[in-house]
């Protein structure tokens, strides 16, 4: 599924004149003019996480290094897409904006969630003073009706529907980008709701509600179809879908249709990689659970059979010891 759109994007780049003039370093330049408040938020979040890990180490409490690495990678990717010069290119290239959205929706949340920030908060935060107040607030939010509603399985489907087909094909994306700070608000909202939607699929922390394996498979399958349909429409489009991105992007020697095709290719390939991983992991966990259940059931049945056989043997011995009435 992912090979065809990837090859299509490479073909588009080859046919255009963007390749000779394209300097990858321009997309990852970091400076005072590129770091946004959302990028600074990724730094603050990681510092808070690191402080929690250090606090546990000082108290000689163990913490999984893999969780720390996962959270670090999540914050690094979060910073990469919101704190480099790439952020500025999103104003003229819809493909860059789609790359940002996909990264914050399907790549960053899993990495953050696998870092188990909830468990770290409970273990590292002091239970008195300000720490106690923070813990009570966190537990209150965790047990709230709002959290229960937001973690409904339907959110996994609703969130990508809103942030891709609904946002783009109604051209609401142009209205959002026209607002002062609209781009930053959009990316922030995507990151927040992307994390909420990803929690039932990726979180290692306990949640107020957890969907069954069957429901998870349905969610992932539907989201894959959303990305595929969205990407296909962009790939086949004629370049005039969005008023904000009207006309060919200046300075790129690239048509708007090619730009949209690259964005569609990303949605159809890059955006589906985490979903395919979830699909494979969910199937594997479901199979393992069923095998363990079947094994426990077989052990119970064998124990019952052994008990019944022992009963029959005891009855037979009793019959043998019973004196004859003849």
C-alpha positions as semicolon CSV with decimal commas, in nm:
position;residue;x (nm);y (nm);z (nm)
1;X;0,000;0,000;0,000
2;X;0,279;0,244;0,091
3;X;0,516;0,174;-0,198
4;X;0,299;0,315;-0,477
5;X;0,246;0,665;-0,336
6;X;0,609;0,686;-0,228
7;X;0,723;0,611;-0,582
8;X;0,471;0,864;-0,711
9;X;0,621;1,136;-0,492
10;X;0,972;1,052;-0,611
11;X;0,850;1,069;-0,969
12;X;0,697;1,413;-0,908
13;X;1,018;1,544;-0,755
14;X;1,224;1,401;-1,040
15;X;1,006;1,556;-1,311
16;X;1,009;1,897;-1,141
17;X;1,308;2,126;-1,101
18;X;1,282;2,129;-0,724
19;X;1,552;1,864;-0,672
20;X;1,851;2,068;-0,800
21;X;1,751;2,375;-0,595
22;X;1,637;2,187;-0,286
23;X;1,867;2,214;0,015
24;X;1,757;1,984;0,299
25;X;1,953;2,194;0,547
26;X;1,711;2,480;0,487
27;X;1,428;2,274;0,637
28;X;1,609;2,198;0,963
29;X;1,771;2,534;1,033
30;X;1,727;2,640;1,396
31;X;1,744;3,001;1,503
32;X;1,576;3,260;1,720
33;X;1,338;3,328;1,433
34;X;1,232;2,962;1,394
35;X;1,167;2,842;1,750
36;X;0,797;2,879;1,825
37;X;0,619;2,871;2,164
38;X;0,502;2,518;2,080
39;X;0,865;2,415;2,024
40;X;0,965;2,568;2,358
41;X;0,682;2,368;2,516
42;X;0,849;2,046;2,397
43;X;1,170;2,153;2,575
44;X;0,984;2,232;2,899
45;X;0,793;1,903;2,886
46;X;1,114;1,706;2,845
47;X;1,287;1,897;3,126
48;X;0,995;1,814;3,356
49;X;1,011;1,447;3,255
50;X;1,388;1,437;3,304
51;X;1,353;1,598;3,647
52;X;1,112;1,320;3,743
53;X;1,354;1,050;3,630
54;X;1,644;1,213;3,818
55;X;1,426;1,237;4,130
56;X;1,358;0,863;4,113
57;X;1,727;0,784;4,064
58;X;1,822;0,990;4,367
59;X;1,577;0,790;4,575
60;X;1,724;0,470;4,427
61;X;1,400;0,381;4,252
62;X;1,416;0,210;3,916
63;X;1,277;0,356;3,596
64;X;1,270;0,192;3,255
65;X;1,539;0,343;3,029
66;X;1,338;0,253;2,719
67;X;1,052;0,472;2,844
68;X;1,289;0,766;2,885
69;X;1,434;0,716;2,536
70;X;1,088;0,698;2,383
71;X;0,978;1,020;2,555
72;X;1,302;1,194;2,453
73;X;1,248;1,095;2,089
74;X;0,890;1,218;2,106
75;X;0,998;1,559;2,237
76;X;1,280;1,577;1,980
77;X;1,046;1,508;1,688
78;X;0,792;1,751;1,835
79;X;1,065;2,020;1,845
80;X;1,185;1,930;1,494
81;X;0,851;1,993;1,324
82;X;0,762;2,306;1,521
83;X;1,096;2,473;1,599
84;X;1,289;2,464;1,273
85;X;1,262;2,664;0,952
86;X;1,023;2,396;0,826
87;X;0,753;2,577;1,021
88;X;0,783;2,879;0,792
89;X;0,767;2,676;0,472
90;X;0,424;2,545;0,575
91;X;0,278;2,884;0,484
92;X;0,359;2,829;0,117
93;X;0,372;2,449;0,078
94;X;0,066;2,243;0,172
95;X;0,284;1,930;0,165
96;X;0,496;2,070;0,451
97;X;0,184;2,155;0,654
98;X;0,050;1,801;0,601
99;X;0,387;1,658;0,707
100;X;0,372;1,864;1,028
101;X;0,016;1,753;1,099
102;X;0,086;1,386;1,034
103;X;0,394;1,393;1,256
104;X;0,211;1,558;1,545
105;X;-0,092;1,334;1,502
106;X;0,050;0,986;1,448
107;X;0,422;0,990;1,535
108;X;0,478;1,216;1,836
109;X;0,186;1,093;2,056
110;X;0,290;0,724;2,050
111;X;0,646;0,812;2,150
112;X;0,527;1,031;2,436
113;X;0,269;0,779;2,555
114;X;0,517;0,491;2,555
115;X;0,727;0,701;2,791
116;X;0,464;0,636;3,064
117;X;0,445;0,997;3,184
118;X;0,148;0,917;3,409
119;X;0,336;0,650;3,605
120;X;0,638;0,878;3,633
121;X;0,421;1,157;3,773
122;X;0,277;0,928;4,040
123;X;0,616;0,790;4,139
124;X;0,828;1,104;4,125
125;X;0,594;1,380;4,243
126;X;0,608;1,458;4,618
127;X;0,282;1,379;4,796
128;X;0,292;1,694;5,007
129;X;0,284;2,066;4,936
130;X;0,266;2,174;4,572
131;X;0,340;1,819;4,456
132;X;0,039;1,689;4,646
133;X;-0,185;1,953;4,485
134;X;-0,058;1,858;4,140
135;X;-0,118;1,490;4,211
136;X;-0,472;1,553;4,333
137;X;-0,546;1,760;4,023
138;X;-0,402;1,489;3,795
139;X;-0,598;1,211;3,967
140;X;-0,913;1,423;3,957
141;X;-0,873;1,471;3,583
142;X;-0,799;1,101;3,539
143;X;-1,118;0,999;3,721
144;X;-1,337;1,269;3,566
145;X;-1,629;1,212;3,334
146;X;-1,451;1,428;3,077
147;X;-1,155;1,189;3,060
148;X;-1,391;0,894;3,025
149;X;-1,570;1,063;2,733
150;X;-1,251;1,181;2,559
151;X;-1,107;0,830;2,572
152;X;-1,407;0,681;2,394
153;X;-1,288;0,455;2,109
154;X;-1,470;0,671;1,853
155;X;-1,215;0,948;1,913
156;X;-0,954;0,747;1,722
157;X;-1,173;0,788;1,413
158;X;-1,321;1,133;1,477
159;X;-0,986;1,311;1,525
160;X;-0,831;1,220;1,186
161;X;-1,165;1,285;1,016
162;X;-1,173;1,639;1,155
163;X;-0,809;1,725;1,095
164;X;-0,788;1,591;0,741
165;X;-1,097;1,543;0,520
166;X;-1,324;1,781;0,712
167;X;-1,058;2,049;0,757
168;X;-0,920;2,037;0,405
169;X;-1,208;1,947;0,176
170;X;-1,429;2,223;0,318
171;X;-1,133;2,462;0,281
172;X;-1,163;2,539;0,653
173;X;-0,784;2,503;0,655
174;X;-0,760;2,836;0,471
175;X;-0,979;3,009;0,730
176;X;-0,766;2,870;1,013
177;X;-0,436;2,975;0,855
178;X;-0,576;3,324;0,790
179;X;-0,629;3,379;1,164
180;X;-0,350;3,550;1,363
181;X;-0,154;3,261;1,511
182;X;-0,383;3,018;1,330
183;X;-0,101;2,789;1,223
184;X;0,031;2,756;1,579
185;X;-0,318;2,700;1,720
186;X;-0,382;2,430;1,460
187;X;-0,062;2,240;1,541
188;X;-0,121;2,269;1,916
189;X;-0,477;2,137;1,884
190;X;-0,361;1,849;1,666
191;X;-0,093;1,749;1,917
192;X;-0,337;1,758;2,212
193;X;-0,620;1,569;2,046
194;X;-0,379;1,338;1,865
195;X;-0,240;1,233;2,203
196;X;-0,591;1,180;2,342
197;X;-0,692;0,971;2,041
198;X;-0,369;0,768;2,050
199;X;-0,391;0,689;2,422
200;X;-0,617;0,380;2,391
201;X;-0,382;0,235;2,129
202;X;-0,040;0,326;2,267
203;X;-0,055;0,424;2,635
204;X;0,134;0,209;2,884
205;X;-0,024;0,397;3,173
206;X;-0,355;0,268;3,312
207;X;-0,655;0,443;3,154
208;X;-1,014;0,501;3,274
209;X;-1,132;0,290;2,981
210;X;-0,954;0,056;2,742
211;X;-1,106;-0,077;2,417
212;X;-1,105;-0,444;2,332
213;X;-0,866;-0,583;2,073
214;X;-1,149;-0,615;1,822
215;X;-1,242;-0,249;1,864
216;X;-0,878;-0,144;1,826
217;X;-0,849;-0,333;1,500
218;X;-1,163;-0,164;1,365
219;X;-1,030;0,178;1,471
220;X;-0,694;0,126;1,304
221;X;-0,851;-0,012;0,986
222;X;-1,089;0,285;0,955
223;X;-0,811;0,538;1,020
224;X;-0,596;0,373;0,752
225;X;-0,882;0,415;0,506
226;X;-0,921;0,783;0,604
227;X;-0,554;0,851;0,534
228;X;-0,566;0,656;0,209
229;X;-0,877;0,835;0,081
230;X;-0,747;1,177;0,181
231;X;-0,411;1,107;0,018
232;X;-0,564;0,968;-0,301
233;X;-0,785;1,275;-0,351
234;X;-0,484;1,504;-0,311
235;X;-0,271;1,296;-0,547
236;X;-0,539;1,309;-0,815
237;X;-0,630;1,675;-0,754
238;X;-0,562;1,958;-0,997
239;X;-0,404;2,195;-0,745
240;X;-0,692;2,433;-0,673
241;X;-0,844;2,279;-0,359
242;X;-0,743;2,549;-0,109
243;X;-0,778;2,925;-0,132
244;X;-0,483;2,979;0,107
245;X;-0,260;2,779;-0,127
246;X;-0,386;2,930;-0,450
247;X;-0,135;2,953;-0,732
248;X;0,200;2,782;-0,764
249;X;0,438;2,828;-0,468
250;X;0,685;3,102;-0,552
251;X;1,053;3,022;-0,548
252;X;1,010;2,647;-0,572
253;X;0,961;2,591;-0,945
254;X;0,690;2,349;-0,838
255;X;0,328;2,342;-0,944
256;X;0,056;2,351;-0,681
257;X;-0,079;2,020;-0,816
258;X;0,262;1,859;-0,756
259;X;0,278;2,012;-0,409
260;X;-0,064;1,866;-0,323
261;X;0,037;1,531;-0,469
262;X;0,340;1,516;-0,242
263;X;0,114;1,595;0,054
264;X;-0,127;1,321;-0,051
265;X;0,162;1,079;-0,089
266;X;0,275;1,155;0,266
267;X;-0,076;1,091;0,398
268;X;-0,094;0,760;0,213
269;X;0,249;0,634;0,315
270;X;0,427;0,820;0,594
271;X;0,106;0,872;0,791
272;X;0,016;0,503;0,791
273;X;0,341;0,360;0,927
274;X;0,242;0,388;1,298
275;X;-0,104;0,252;1,218
276;X;0,042;-0,057;1,053
277;X;0,262;-0,107;1,360
278;X;-0,044;-0,083;1,585
279;X;-0,225;-0,330;1,360
280;X;0,056;-0,585;1,383
281;X;0,105;-0,539;1,760
282;X;-0,268;-0,561;1,832
283;X;-0,304;-0,882;1,632
284;X;-0,002;-1,029;1,810
285;X;-0,132;-0,934;2,158
286;X;-0,477;-1,064;2,077
287;X;-0,332;-1,396;1,959
288;X;-0,111;-1,426;2,267
289;X;-0,402;-1,352;2,499
290;X;-0,622;-1,609;2,328
291;X;-0,342;-1,867;2,348
292;X;-0,295;-1,800;2,721
293;X;-0,671;-1,818;2,777
294;X;-0,691;-2,145;2,584
295;X;-0,394;-2,281;2,781
296;X;-0,553;-2,191;3,116
297;X;-0,884;-2,342;3,003
298;X;-0,708;-2,661;2,894
299;X;-0,526;-2,682;3,228
300;X;-0,858;-2,640;3,412
301;X;-1,022;-2,908;3,197
302;X;-0,725;-3,143;3,252
303;X;-0,748;-3,085;3,628
304;X;-1,121;-3,163;3,622
305;X;-1,056;-3,476;3,418
306;X;-0,781;-3,590;3,657
307;X;-1,015;-3,530;3,951
308;X;-1,291;-3,729;3,782
309;X;-1,053;-4,015;3,698
310;X;-0,931;-4,017;4,058
311;X;-1,293;-4,038;4,173
312;X;-1,361;-4,335;3,942
313;X;-1,044;-4,508;4,060
314;X;-1,146;-4,458;4,422
315;X;-1,488;-4,600;4,346
316;X;-1,330;-4,901;4,178
317;X;-1,104;-4,968;4,476
318;X;-1,400;-4,938;4,711
319;X;-1,589;-5,194;4,504
320;X;-1,293;-5,432;4,522
321;X;-1,272;-5,405;4,901
322;X;-1,646;-5,454;4,952
323;X;-1,716;-5,811;5,078
324;X;-1,911;-6,037;4,847
325;X;-2,282;-6,087;4,938
326;X;-2,296;-6,436;4,788
